[in-house]
Coordinates of C-alpha atoms in Angstrom, one line a residue:
Chain A
X1 CA 69.3 -54.6 67.9
X2 CA 66.3 -53.4 66.0
X3 CA 64.3 -50.4 67.2
X4 CA 61.3 -51.1 64.9
X5 CA 61.0 -54.8 65.4
X6 CA 57.4 -54.5 66.1
X7 CA 58.1 -52.2 68.9
X8 CA 60.1 -54.7 70.9
X9 CA 63.0 -53.2 72.8
X10 CA 66.4 -54.4 73.7
X11 CA 65.1 -55.0 77.2
X12 CA 62.5 -57.3 76.0
X13 CA 65.0 -59.1 73.7
X14 CA 67.3 -59.8 76.5
X15 CA 64.5 -60.9 78.8
X16 CA 63.3 -63.4 76.0
X17 CA 66.8 -64.8 75.4
X18 CA 67.4 -65.3 79.1
X19 CA 64.0 -67.0 79.4
X20 CA 64.6 -69.2 76.4
X21 CA 67.9 -70.3 77.8
X22 CA 66.7 -70.8 81.3
X23 CA 63.8 -73.0 80.2
X24 CA 65.8 -75.0 77.5
X25 CA 65.6 -78.7 78.0
X26 CA 63.1 -78.3 80.9
X27 CA 60.6 -80.5 79.1
X28 CA 61.1 -83.4 76.8
X29 CA 59.2 -83.4 73.3
X30 CA 55.8 -85.0 73.7
X31 CA 54.2 -87.6 71.5
X32 CA 55.3 -88.8 68.1
X33 CA 57.7 -86.9 65.8
X34 CA 55.6 -84.8 63.5
X35 CA 55.3 -85.8 59.8
X36 CA 55.3 -83.4 57.0
X37 CA 51.5 -83.4 56.9
X38 CA 51.2 -82.5 60.5
X39 CA 53.6 -79.5 59.9
X40 CA 51.1 -78.6 57.1
X41 CA 48.2 -79.0 59.4
X42 CA 49.8 -76.9 62.0
X43 CA 50.4 -74.1 59.5
X44 CA 46.8 -74.4 58.3
X45 CA 45.6 -74.4 62.0
X46 CA 43.9 -77.8 61.7
X47 CA 45.6 -79.7 64.5
X48 CA 43.8 -80.7 67.6
X49 CA 44.8 -78.8 70.7
X50 CA 46.8 -81.5 72.3
X51 CA 48.5 -82.5 69.2
X52 CA 49.4 -78.9 68.4
X53 CA 51.2 -78.7 71.7
X54 CA 53.0 -81.9 70.9
X55 CA 54.1 -80.9 67.6
X56 CA 55.3 -77.5 69.0
X57 CA 57.3 -79.3 71.6
X58 CA 59.2 -81.1 68.9
X59 CA 59.8 -77.9 66.9
X60 CA 61.3 -76.3 69.9
X61 CA 63.4 -79.2 70.7
X62 CA 64.8 -80.0 67.3
X63 CA 66.8 -77.4 65.4
X64 CA 66.4 -79.0 61.9
X65 CA 62.6 -79.3 62.5
X66 CA 62.5 -75.6 63.7
X67 CA 64.4 -74.6 60.7
X68 CA 62.0 -76.4 58.5
X69 CA 59.1 -74.7 60.3
X70 CA 60.6 -71.3 59.8
X71 CA 61.2 -71.9 56.2
X72 CA 57.7 -73.0 55.8
X73 CA 56.4 -69.9 57.6
X74 CA 58.4 -67.7 55.4
X75 CA 57.4 -69.4 52.2
X76 CA 53.8 -69.0 53.2
X77 CA 54.3 -65.4 53.8
X78 CA 56.1 -64.8 50.4
X79 CA 53.4 -66.6 48.5
X80 CA 50.6 -64.8 50.4
X81 CA 52.2 -61.5 49.7
X82 CA 51.8 -62.1 46.0
X83 CA 48.2 -62.8 46.3
X84 CA 47.6 -59.8 48.7
X85 CA 49.4 -57.5 46.2
X86 CA 47.1 -58.6 43.4
X87 CA 44.1 -58.0 45.6
X88 CA 45.4 -54.6 46.7
X89 CA 45.8 -53.6 43.0
X90 CA 42.2 -54.6 42.3
X91 CA 41.1 -52.7 45.5
X92 CA 43.0 -49.6 44.4
X93 CA 41.4 -49.9 40.9
X94 CA 38.0 -50.2 42.5
X95 CA 38.5 -47.2 44.7
X96 CA 39.9 -45.2 41.9
X97 CA 37.1 -46.1 39.6
X98 CA 34.4 -44.2 41.6
X99 CA 31.0 -43.3 39.9
X100 CA 32.3 -39.7 38.9
X101 CA 35.4 -41.2 37.2
X102 CA 33.3 -43.8 35.6
X103 CA 31.0 -41.3 34.1
X104 CA 33.9 -39.3 32.7
X105 CA 35.6 -42.3 31.3
X106 CA 32.3 -43.5 29.7
X107 CA 31.8 -40.0 28.0
X108 CA 35.5 -40.0 26.8
X109 CA 35.2 -43.5 25.4
X110 CA 31.9 -42.7 23.5
X111 CA 33.6 -39.6 22.0
X112 CA 36.7 -41.5 20.8
X113 CA 34.5 -44.3 19.4
X114 CA 32.4 -41.8 17.5
X115 CA 35.5 -40.2 16.0
X116 CA 37.0 -43.5 15.0
X117 CA 33.8 -44.5 13.2
X118 CA 32.8 -41.3 11.5
X119 CA 36.2 -40.1 10.3
X120 CA 36.9 -43.1 7.9
X121 CA 33.4 -42.7 6.5
X122 CA 33.9 -39.0 5.8
X123 CA 37.0 -39.4 3.7
X124 CA 38.2 -43.0 3.3
X125 CA 40.5 -42.3 0.5
X126 CA 42.3 -39.7 2.4
X127 CA 43.2 -42.2 5.0
X128 CA 45.2 -44.3 2.6
X129 CA 48.3 -42.8 1.0
X130 CA 48.9 -43.9 -2.6
X131 CA 52.6 -44.0 -1.9
X132 CA 52.3 -46.1 1.2
X133 CA 50.1 -49.1 0.6
X134 CA 48.1 -50.5 3.5
X135 CA 50.6 -52.8 5.4
X136 CA 49.8 -56.5 5.5
X137 CA 50.7 -58.7 8.4
X138 CA 53.8 -60.9 8.0
X139 CA 51.7 -64.2 7.7
X140 CA 54.8 -66.3 7.1
X141 CA 56.6 -65.2 10.3
X142 CA 53.6 -64.8 12.5
X143 CA 52.3 -68.1 11.4
X144 CA 55.4 -70.0 12.5
X145 CA 55.4 -68.1 15.7
X146 CA 51.6 -68.9 16.2
X147 CA 52.3 -72.6 15.4
X148 CA 55.2 -72.8 17.9
X149 CA 53.1 -71.2 20.6
X150 CA 50.0 -73.2 19.7
X151 CA 51.9 -76.5 19.9
X152 CA 53.6 -75.7 23.1
X153 CA 50.4 -74.5 24.7
X154 CA 48.4 -77.3 23.3
X155 CA 50.7 -79.9 25.0
X156 CA 50.7 -78.0 28.2
X157 CA 46.9 -77.6 28.2
X158 CA 46.6 -81.3 27.5
X159 CA 48.8 -82.0 30.5
X160 CA 47.0 -79.7 32.7
X161 CA 43.4 -80.1 31.8
X162 CA 42.7 -83.0 29.7
X163 CA 43.6 -86.4 30.8
X164 CA 45.4 -88.3 33.4
X165 CA 46.0 -91.1 30.9
X166 CA 47.7 -88.7 28.4
X167 CA 49.9 -87.4 31.2
X168 CA 51.1 -90.9 31.7
X169 CA 51.7 -91.4 28.0
X170 CA 53.8 -88.3 27.6
X171 CA 56.6 -88.5 30.1
X172 CA 57.3 -85.4 32.3
X173 CA 59.8 -83.2 30.5
X174 CA 61.7 -80.7 32.4
X175 CA 61.6 -78.1 29.6
X176 CA 57.8 -78.6 29.5
X177 CA 57.4 -78.3 33.2
X178 CA 59.5 -75.0 33.4
X179 CA 58.7 -73.1 30.1
X180 CA 55.9 -71.6 28.2
X181 CA 53.3 -72.6 30.6
X182 CA 50.2 -70.3 30.6
X183 CA 48.5 -69.1 33.8
X184 CA 45.4 -71.0 34.5
X185 CA 43.4 -67.8 34.2
X186 CA 44.6 -67.6 30.5
X187 CA 43.7 -71.2 29.6
X188 CA 40.1 -70.2 28.6
X189 CA 41.6 -67.5 26.2
X190 CA 44.1 -69.8 24.6
X191 CA 44.6 -69.9 21.0
X192 CA 41.8 -72.0 19.5
X193 CA 44.5 -73.9 17.7
X194 CA 46.1 -74.9 20.9
X195 CA 42.8 -76.3 22.2
X196 CA 42.2 -78.2 19.0
X197 CA 45.8 -79.5 19.2
X198 CA 45.2 -80.6 22.8
X199 CA 42.0 -82.4 21.9
X200 CA 43.7 -84.0 19.0
X201 CA 46.6 -85.3 21.1
X202 CA 44.1 -86.9 23.5
X203 CA 41.9 -88.3 20.6
X204 CA 45.1 -89.7 19.1
X205 CA 46.2 -91.2 22.3
X206 CA 42.9 -93.0 22.7
X207 CA 43.0 -94.3 19.2
X208 CA 46.4 -95.7 19.8
X209 CA 45.4 -97.3 23.0
X210 CA 42.4 -98.9 21.3
X211 CA 44.6 -100.2 18.6
X212 CA 47.1 -101.5 21.2
X213 CA 49.9 -99.0 19.9
X214 CA 51.7 -97.5 22.8
X215 CA 54.9 -96.1 21.6
X216 CA 55.4 -92.4 21.4
X217 CA 56.5 -92.6 17.8
X218 CA 53.3 -94.3 16.7
X219 CA 51.3 -91.7 18.6
X220 CA 53.1 -89.0 16.8
X221 CA 52.3 -90.5 13.4
X222 CA 48.7 -90.8 14.5
X223 CA 48.7 -87.2 15.7
X224 CA 50.1 -86.2 12.3
X225 CA 47.4 -87.8 10.5
X226 CA 44.8 -86.3 12.6
X227 CA 46.4 -82.9 12.2
X228 CA 46.3 -83.2 8.5
X229 CA 42.8 -83.8 8.6
X230 CA 42.2 -80.9 10.9
X231 CA 40.7 -77.8 9.4
X232 CA 42.3 -74.8 10.7
X233 CA 40.2 -71.7 10.6
X234 CA 41.6 -68.5 9.1
X235 CA 45.3 -69.5 9.3
X236 CA 47.4 -69.2 6.2
X237 CA 49.7 -72.2 7.1
X238 CA 46.8 -74.5 7.4
X239 CA 46.7 -74.5 3.5
X240 CA 50.0 -76.4 3.7
X241 CA 49.4 -79.4 6.1
X242 CA 52.8 -80.9 5.2
X243 CA 54.7 -77.9 6.3
X244 CA 52.3 -77.7 9.3
X245 CA 52.9 -81.3 10.4
X246 CA 56.6 -81.2 9.8
X247 CA 56.8 -78.4 12.2
X248 CA 54.5 -80.2 14.6
X249 CA 56.7 -83.3 14.3
X250 CA 59.7 -81.2 15.1
X251 CA 58.0 -79.7 18.1
X252 CA 56.8 -83.0 19.4
X253 CA 60.3 -84.5 19.1
X254 CA 61.6 -81.5 21.0
X255 CA 59.1 -81.9 23.8
X256 CA 58.6 -85.5 24.2
X257 CA 61.6 -87.6 25.5
Chain B
X1 CA 44.3 -90.7 49.4
X2 CA 43.8 -90.3 45.6
X3 CA 45.3 -87.0 44.5
X4 CA 46.5 -86.0 41.2
X5 CA 49.9 -84.9 42.3
X6 CA 51.1 -84.3 38.8
X7 CA 48.2 -82.2 38.0
X8 CA 48.8 -80.2 41.3
X9 CA 52.5 -79.7 41.1
X10 CA 52.8 -79.2 37.3
X11 CA 50.0 -76.6 37.1
X12 CA 51.5 -73.2 36.0
X13 CA 50.6 -71.4 39.2
X14 CA 52.4 -74.0 41.4
X15 CA 55.5 -74.0 39.1
X16 CA 55.6 -70.2 39.3
X17 CA 55.5 -70.5 43.1
X18 CA 58.2 -72.9 43.1
X19 CA 60.4 -70.8 40.8
X20 CA 59.8 -67.8 43.0
X21 CA 60.6 -69.7 46.3
X22 CA 63.8 -71.1 44.8
X23 CA 64.9 -67.7 43.6
X24 CA 64.2 -66.1 46.9
X25 CA 66.2 -68.9 48.5
X26 CA 69.2 -69.0 46.3
X27 CA 69.2 -65.6 44.6
X28 CA 71.3 -66.7 41.6
X29 CA 69.1 -67.7 38.6
X30 CA 71.0 -70.6 37.6
X31 CA 71.2 -72.1 41.1
X32 CA 67.6 -71.3 41.5
X33 CA 66.6 -73.2 38.4
X34 CA 68.8 -76.1 39.4
X35 CA 66.9 -76.1 42.8
X36 CA 63.5 -76.1 41.1
X37 CA 64.4 -79.0 39.0
X38 CA 65.7 -80.8 41.9
X39 CA 62.4 -80.3 43.8
X40 CA 60.4 -81.4 40.8
X41 CA 62.6 -84.4 40.2
X42 CA 62.3 -85.5 43.8
X43 CA 58.6 -85.0 44.0
X44 CA 57.8 -86.8 40.8
X45 CA 60.4 -89.6 41.3
X46 CA 58.9 -93.1 41.4
X47 CA 55.5 -92.1 40.5
X48 CA 55.2 -89.3 43.2
X49 CA 56.3 -91.8 45.8
X50 CA 57.2 -89.0 48.3
X51 CA 53.6 -87.7 48.2
X52 CA 52.2 -91.1 49.0
X53 CA 52.5 -90.5 52.8
X54 CA 49.7 -87.9 52.5
X55 CA 46.7 -89.0 54.4
X56 CA 44.3 -86.3 53.3
X57 CA 44.1 -84.4 56.5
X58 CA 46.0 -81.3 55.5
X59 CA 45.3 -79.2 52.4
X60 CA 47.1 -80.8 49.5
X61 CA 48.7 -77.6 48.5
X62 CA 50.1 -76.8 52.0
X63 CA 51.4 -80.4 52.0
X64 CA 53.3 -79.9 48.8
X65 CA 54.6 -76.5 50.1
X66 CA 56.0 -78.4 53.2
X67 CA 57.7 -81.0 51.0
X68 CA 59.0 -78.2 48.7
X69 CA 60.6 -76.1 51.4
X70 CA 62.2 -79.3 52.8
X71 CA 63.6 -80.2 49.4
X72 CA 65.0 -76.8 48.8
X73 CA 66.9 -77.1 52.0
X74 CA 67.9 -80.6 51.1
X75 CA 69.2 -79.3 47.7
X76 CA 71.3 -76.7 49.6
X77 CA 72.8 -79.4 51.8
X78 CA 73.7 -81.6 48.9
X79 CA 75.1 -78.6 47.0
X80 CA 77.0 -77.0 49.7
X81 CA 77.5 -79.8 52.2
X82 CA 76.5 -79.9 55.8
X83 CA 79.2 -78.4 57.9
X84 CA 78.6 -77.8 61.6
X85 CA 78.6 -74.1 62.6
X86 CA 80.5 -72.9 65.6
X87 CA 79.0 -73.6 69.0
X88 CA 78.5 -69.9 69.9
X89 CA 76.5 -69.5 66.7
X90 CA 74.3 -72.4 67.5
X91 CA 73.3 -71.0 70.7
X92 CA 72.2 -67.8 69.1
X93 CA 69.4 -69.6 67.2
X94 CA 68.4 -71.0 63.8
X95 CA 68.4 -67.6 62.0
X96 CA 72.1 -67.1 62.9
X97 CA 73.0 -70.5 61.5
X98 CA 71.0 -69.9 58.4
X99 CA 72.7 -66.5 58.0
X100 CA 76.1 -67.9 58.6
X101 CA 75.4 -70.7 56.0
X102 CA 74.3 -68.2 53.3
X103 CA 77.3 -65.9 54.0
X104 CA 80.1 -68.2 54.8
X105 CA 79.2 -71.4 52.9
X106 CA 77.1 -70.4 50.0
X107 CA 79.1 -67.2 49.7
X108 CA 76.1 -65.1 49.0
X109 CA 76.5 -61.3 48.8
X110 CA 75.4 -59.5 52.1
X111 CA 72.8 -57.4 50.2
X112 CA 71.1 -60.4 48.7
X113 CA 71.1 -62.3 52.1
X114 CA 69.5 -59.3 53.6
X115 CA 66.9 -59.1 50.8
X116 CA 66.1 -62.8 51.2
X117 CA 65.7 -62.7 55.0
X118 CA 63.7 -59.5 55.0
X119 CA 61.5 -60.7 52.1
X120 CA 57.8 -59.6 52.3
X121 CA 58.8 -57.5 55.3
X122 CA 58.8 -60.6 57.5
X123 CA 61.6 -59.2 59.7
X124 CA 63.6 -55.9 59.8
X125 CA 66.7 -55.1 57.8
X126 CA 68.5 -53.8 60.9
X127 CA 67.9 -57.1 62.7
X128 CA 69.5 -59.2 59.8
X129 CA 72.3 -56.7 59.3
X130 CA 73.3 -56.8 63.0
X131 CA 73.6 -60.7 62.7
X132 CA 75.7 -60.4 59.6
X133 CA 77.9 -57.8 61.2
X134 CA 78.5 -60.0 64.3
X135 CA 79.2 -63.1 62.1
X136 CA 81.8 -61.4 59.9
X137 CA 83.5 -59.8 62.9
X138 CA 83.8 -63.1 64.7
X139 CA 84.6 -65.2 61.6
X140 CA 86.9 -63.2 59.3
X141 CA 87.4 -66.2 57.0
X142 CA 83.7 -66.3 56.3
X143 CA 82.9 -66.5 52.7
X144 CA 86.5 -66.4 51.5
X145 CA 87.0 -69.9 50.3
X146 CA 84.8 -71.6 47.6
X147 CA 83.0 -74.4 49.2
X148 CA 81.0 -76.7 47.0
X149 CA 80.8 -79.9 49.0
X150 CA 78.7 -82.6 47.6
X151 CA 76.8 -84.2 50.6
X152 CA 76.8 -88.0 51.1
X153 CA 73.8 -90.2 51.4
X154 CA 71.9 -88.2 54.0
X155 CA 68.8 -86.2 53.8
X156 CA 66.6 -88.4 51.7
X157 CA 63.0 -87.2 51.8
X158 CA 61.8 -90.7 52.6
X159 CA 63.6 -90.7 55.8
X160 CA 62.8 -87.2 56.9
X161 CA 61.5 -88.1 60.3
X162 CA 64.5 -90.2 61.0
X163 CA 66.7 -87.3 60.1
X164 CA 64.8 -85.1 62.5
X165 CA 65.0 -87.8 65.2
X166 CA 68.7 -88.2 64.9
X167 CA 69.2 -84.6 65.9
X168 CA 66.8 -84.4 68.7
X169 CA 69.2 -85.8 71.3
X170 CA 72.0 -83.6 70.3
X171 CA 70.0 -80.4 70.5
X172 CA 68.3 -81.1 73.8
X173 CA 70.2 -79.7 76.8
X174 CA 69.3 -81.5 79.9
X175 CA 70.6 -78.9 82.3
X176 CA 72.6 -75.7 82.4
X177 CA 75.5 -75.6 84.7
X178 CA 77.4 -72.7 85.9
X179 CA 79.5 -72.3 82.6
X180 CA 76.3 -72.4 80.6
X181 CA 74.9 -69.7 82.7
X182 CA 77.9 -67.6 81.9
X183 CA 77.4 -68.3 78.2
X184 CA 73.9 -67.4 78.3
X185 CA 74.5 -64.2 80.0
X186 CA 77.4 -63.4 77.8
X187 CA 75.1 -63.9 74.9
X188 CA 72.6 -61.3 76.1
X189 CA 75.5 -59.0 76.9
X190 CA 76.7 -59.2 73.3
X191 CA 73.2 -58.8 72.0
X192 CA 72.8 -55.5 73.8
X193 CA 76.2 -54.0 73.8
X194 CA 78.4 -55.4 71.1
X195 CA 76.8 -54.5 67.8
X196 CA 79.7 -52.4 66.7
X197 CA 82.5 -54.9 67.1
X198 CA 81.8 -58.0 69.1
X199 CA 84.7 -60.3 69.9
X200 CA 85.8 -62.9 72.3
X201 CA 87.3 -60.2 74.2
X202 CA 83.9 -59.2 75.6
X203 CA 84.2 -62.2 77.8
X204 CA 86.9 -60.6 79.8
X205 CA 85.4 -57.2 80.1
X206 CA 81.7 -57.9 80.9
X207 CA 80.6 -57.5 84.4
X208 CA 77.7 -59.9 84.8
X209 CA 78.6 -62.7 87.2
X210 CA 75.7 -64.3 88.7
X211 CA 75.9 -67.5 90.8
X212 CA 74.6 -70.9 89.8
X213 CA 72.1 -70.7 92.6
X214 CA 70.5 -67.6 91.0
X215 CA 70.3 -69.3 87.7
X216 CA 68.7 -72.3 89.3
X217 CA 66.2 -70.1 91.0
X218 CA 65.3 -68.5 87.7
X219 CA 64.8 -71.9 86.2
X220 CA 62.6 -73.1 89.0
X221 CA 60.5 -69.9 89.1
X222 CA 60.1 -69.5 85.4
X223 CA 58.1 -71.9 83.2
X224 CA 57.0 -71.5 79.6
X225 CA 54.6 -73.7 77.7
X226 CA 55.5 -74.9 74.2
X227 CA 53.5 -72.3 72.5
X228 CA 55.1 -69.5 74.5
X229 CA 58.6 -70.8 73.7
X230 CA 57.8 -71.1 70.1
X231 CA 56.5 -67.6 70.1
X232 CA 59.6 -66.2 71.8
X233 CA 62.0 -68.1 69.4
X234 CA 60.0 -66.9 66.3
X235 CA 59.9 -63.2 67.5
X236 CA 63.2 -62.7 69.2
X237 CA 65.6 -65.3 67.7
X238 CA 64.1 -65.3 64.2
X239 CA 63.1 -61.6 64.3
X240 CA 59.8 -62.4 62.6
X241 CA 57.2 -59.7 62.6
X242 CA 54.2 -60.2 64.9
X243 CA 51.8 -60.3 61.9
X244 CA 53.8 -63.1 60.4
X245 CA 54.0 -65.1 63.7
X246 CA 50.2 -64.6 64.1
X247 CA 49.6 -66.0 60.6
X248 CA 51.8 -69.0 61.3
X249 CA 50.2 -69.8 64.5
X250 CA 46.7 -69.1 63.3
X251 CA 46.1 -66.3 65.8
X252 CA 44.4 -63.0 65.4
X253 CA 47.0 -60.3 64.6
X254 CA 46.7 -58.8 68.2
X255 CA 47.1 -62.1 69.9
X256 CA 51.0 -62.5 69.8
X257 CA 51.4 -59.0 71.2
X258 CA 49.1 -59.7 74.1
X259 CA 50.8 -63.0 74.8
X260 CA 54.2 -61.4 74.7
X261 CA 53.1 -58.7 77.1
X262 CA 52.0 -61.5 79.7
X263 CA 55.1 -63.5 79.2
X264 CA 57.4 -60.6 79.7
X265 CA 55.7 -59.8 83.0
X266 CA 56.3 -63.4 84.2
X267 CA 59.9 -63.3 83.0
X268 CA 60.5 -60.0 84.9
X269 CA 58.8 -61.4 88.0
X270 CA 61.0 -64.5 87.7
X271 CA 64.2 -62.4 87.2
X272 CA 63.3 -60.3 90.2
X273 CA 62.7 -63.4 92.3
X274 CA 66.2 -64.7 91.3
X275 CA 67.6 -61.3 91.9
X276 CA 68.9 -60.9 88.4
X277 CA 68.7 -57.3 87.1
X278 CA 68.9 -56.8 83.4
X279 CA 68.7 -53.1 83.8
X280 CA 72.5 -52.9 84.3
X281 CA 72.9 -53.9 80.7
X282 CA 71.3 -50.8 79.3

């Protein structure tokens, strides 16, 4: 059927099918029916020799279990492939960045840096056209976006890293579990605002717990108070805590059921 | 065992994996998202009750992966129902049933089924294409009617083992009589010769009539241990690449090939002893 199926031939395929049919039902499954954990152990290669044989006997005898086993094998293969691809990319990059290329890249970078520093010093006025003033960032819009991102990341960060007690306080939200969740590798580089927000949430929760206040609404009020007190560095919207908290309140209502 | 299941399952890396697995399984984005949500709901239900059977022996990540793959299939059963495939299809093996389900029940496009089943190069495209061709040739109605059959109360993750148990007796064949010998050999015949247009008519034209005594001889002469049977099923029924099988059974990459070589020699010896010649099929 498939010529390149790991060099197996039709003859071998036929032999295997005959053999499987001939030996089907020759032996009864041995031992207890395997649990999910034992399937995981088999996949990880951590079952004892005897139990391994027993679990295999059940897999061979039970079509549902065999189907589950194959799905598991395929899932592992799919997930491993992603990891391997990332590793391969790094390996290719390492191979590409040999000492000769590194030397060349270093020289080029040094030259570019020199030009970038020296040119503005030579003629700063020439760099700015009188007709076209230096553009300023759109703080209003970018601020809102930053806020939204920060609030979402902050809640997620809190969920992931901060406290089991807080996870219980904020019920699992499907939207939260499926959207805007940063990769663990990016957590350390998260917006500082998000980290502050996460810490504030936790602090707020603890304060509410100590005061015997458990409802999400009261927690939100407390969070709002704490956010007002928060000094946000170099962020235009921070000068307007009311707007900030209104937005936060809206976001929290969106996220917390 | 005290594991922070929420922390493990809701971490971004795992959620990305879940979405990926669901998308590979169901292809359609909406259906995949529905499946992901179903898995998350089931896992987290009753304060992660389904994870509480974990005894701490396996890696927690692999354990969750085991539950996840099971729940994805459970979702499929609930969504599309659990209809029994034809007998001839069941004898071909699990991959055939799965392909039949994807094509005929879930009405997935042929290309996406091939894509899913050959993902990560775990098996060859030709292998899957061959199965689809045969299924479509033998079941012309396949995939033509919309079938969205909500399943009943079965397939709860809490009674997984019971579900497995219930099927054991049905799937075990205690013996193969003469008719079953015919079926088995017909199956091989179809496998080798009828890729173009297999049909029931092959039954009338094939020229392999062996006696029940020969079949019995083969059964007596040939024995396979459980690992060998699993190896044969994964390689020949599932069409999985040897590298994938090696990883699944925790063997070095070269080991499945060596084992297969030895197994084939034993099978050939047994066939010879029973005076069954497969060469006529080529």
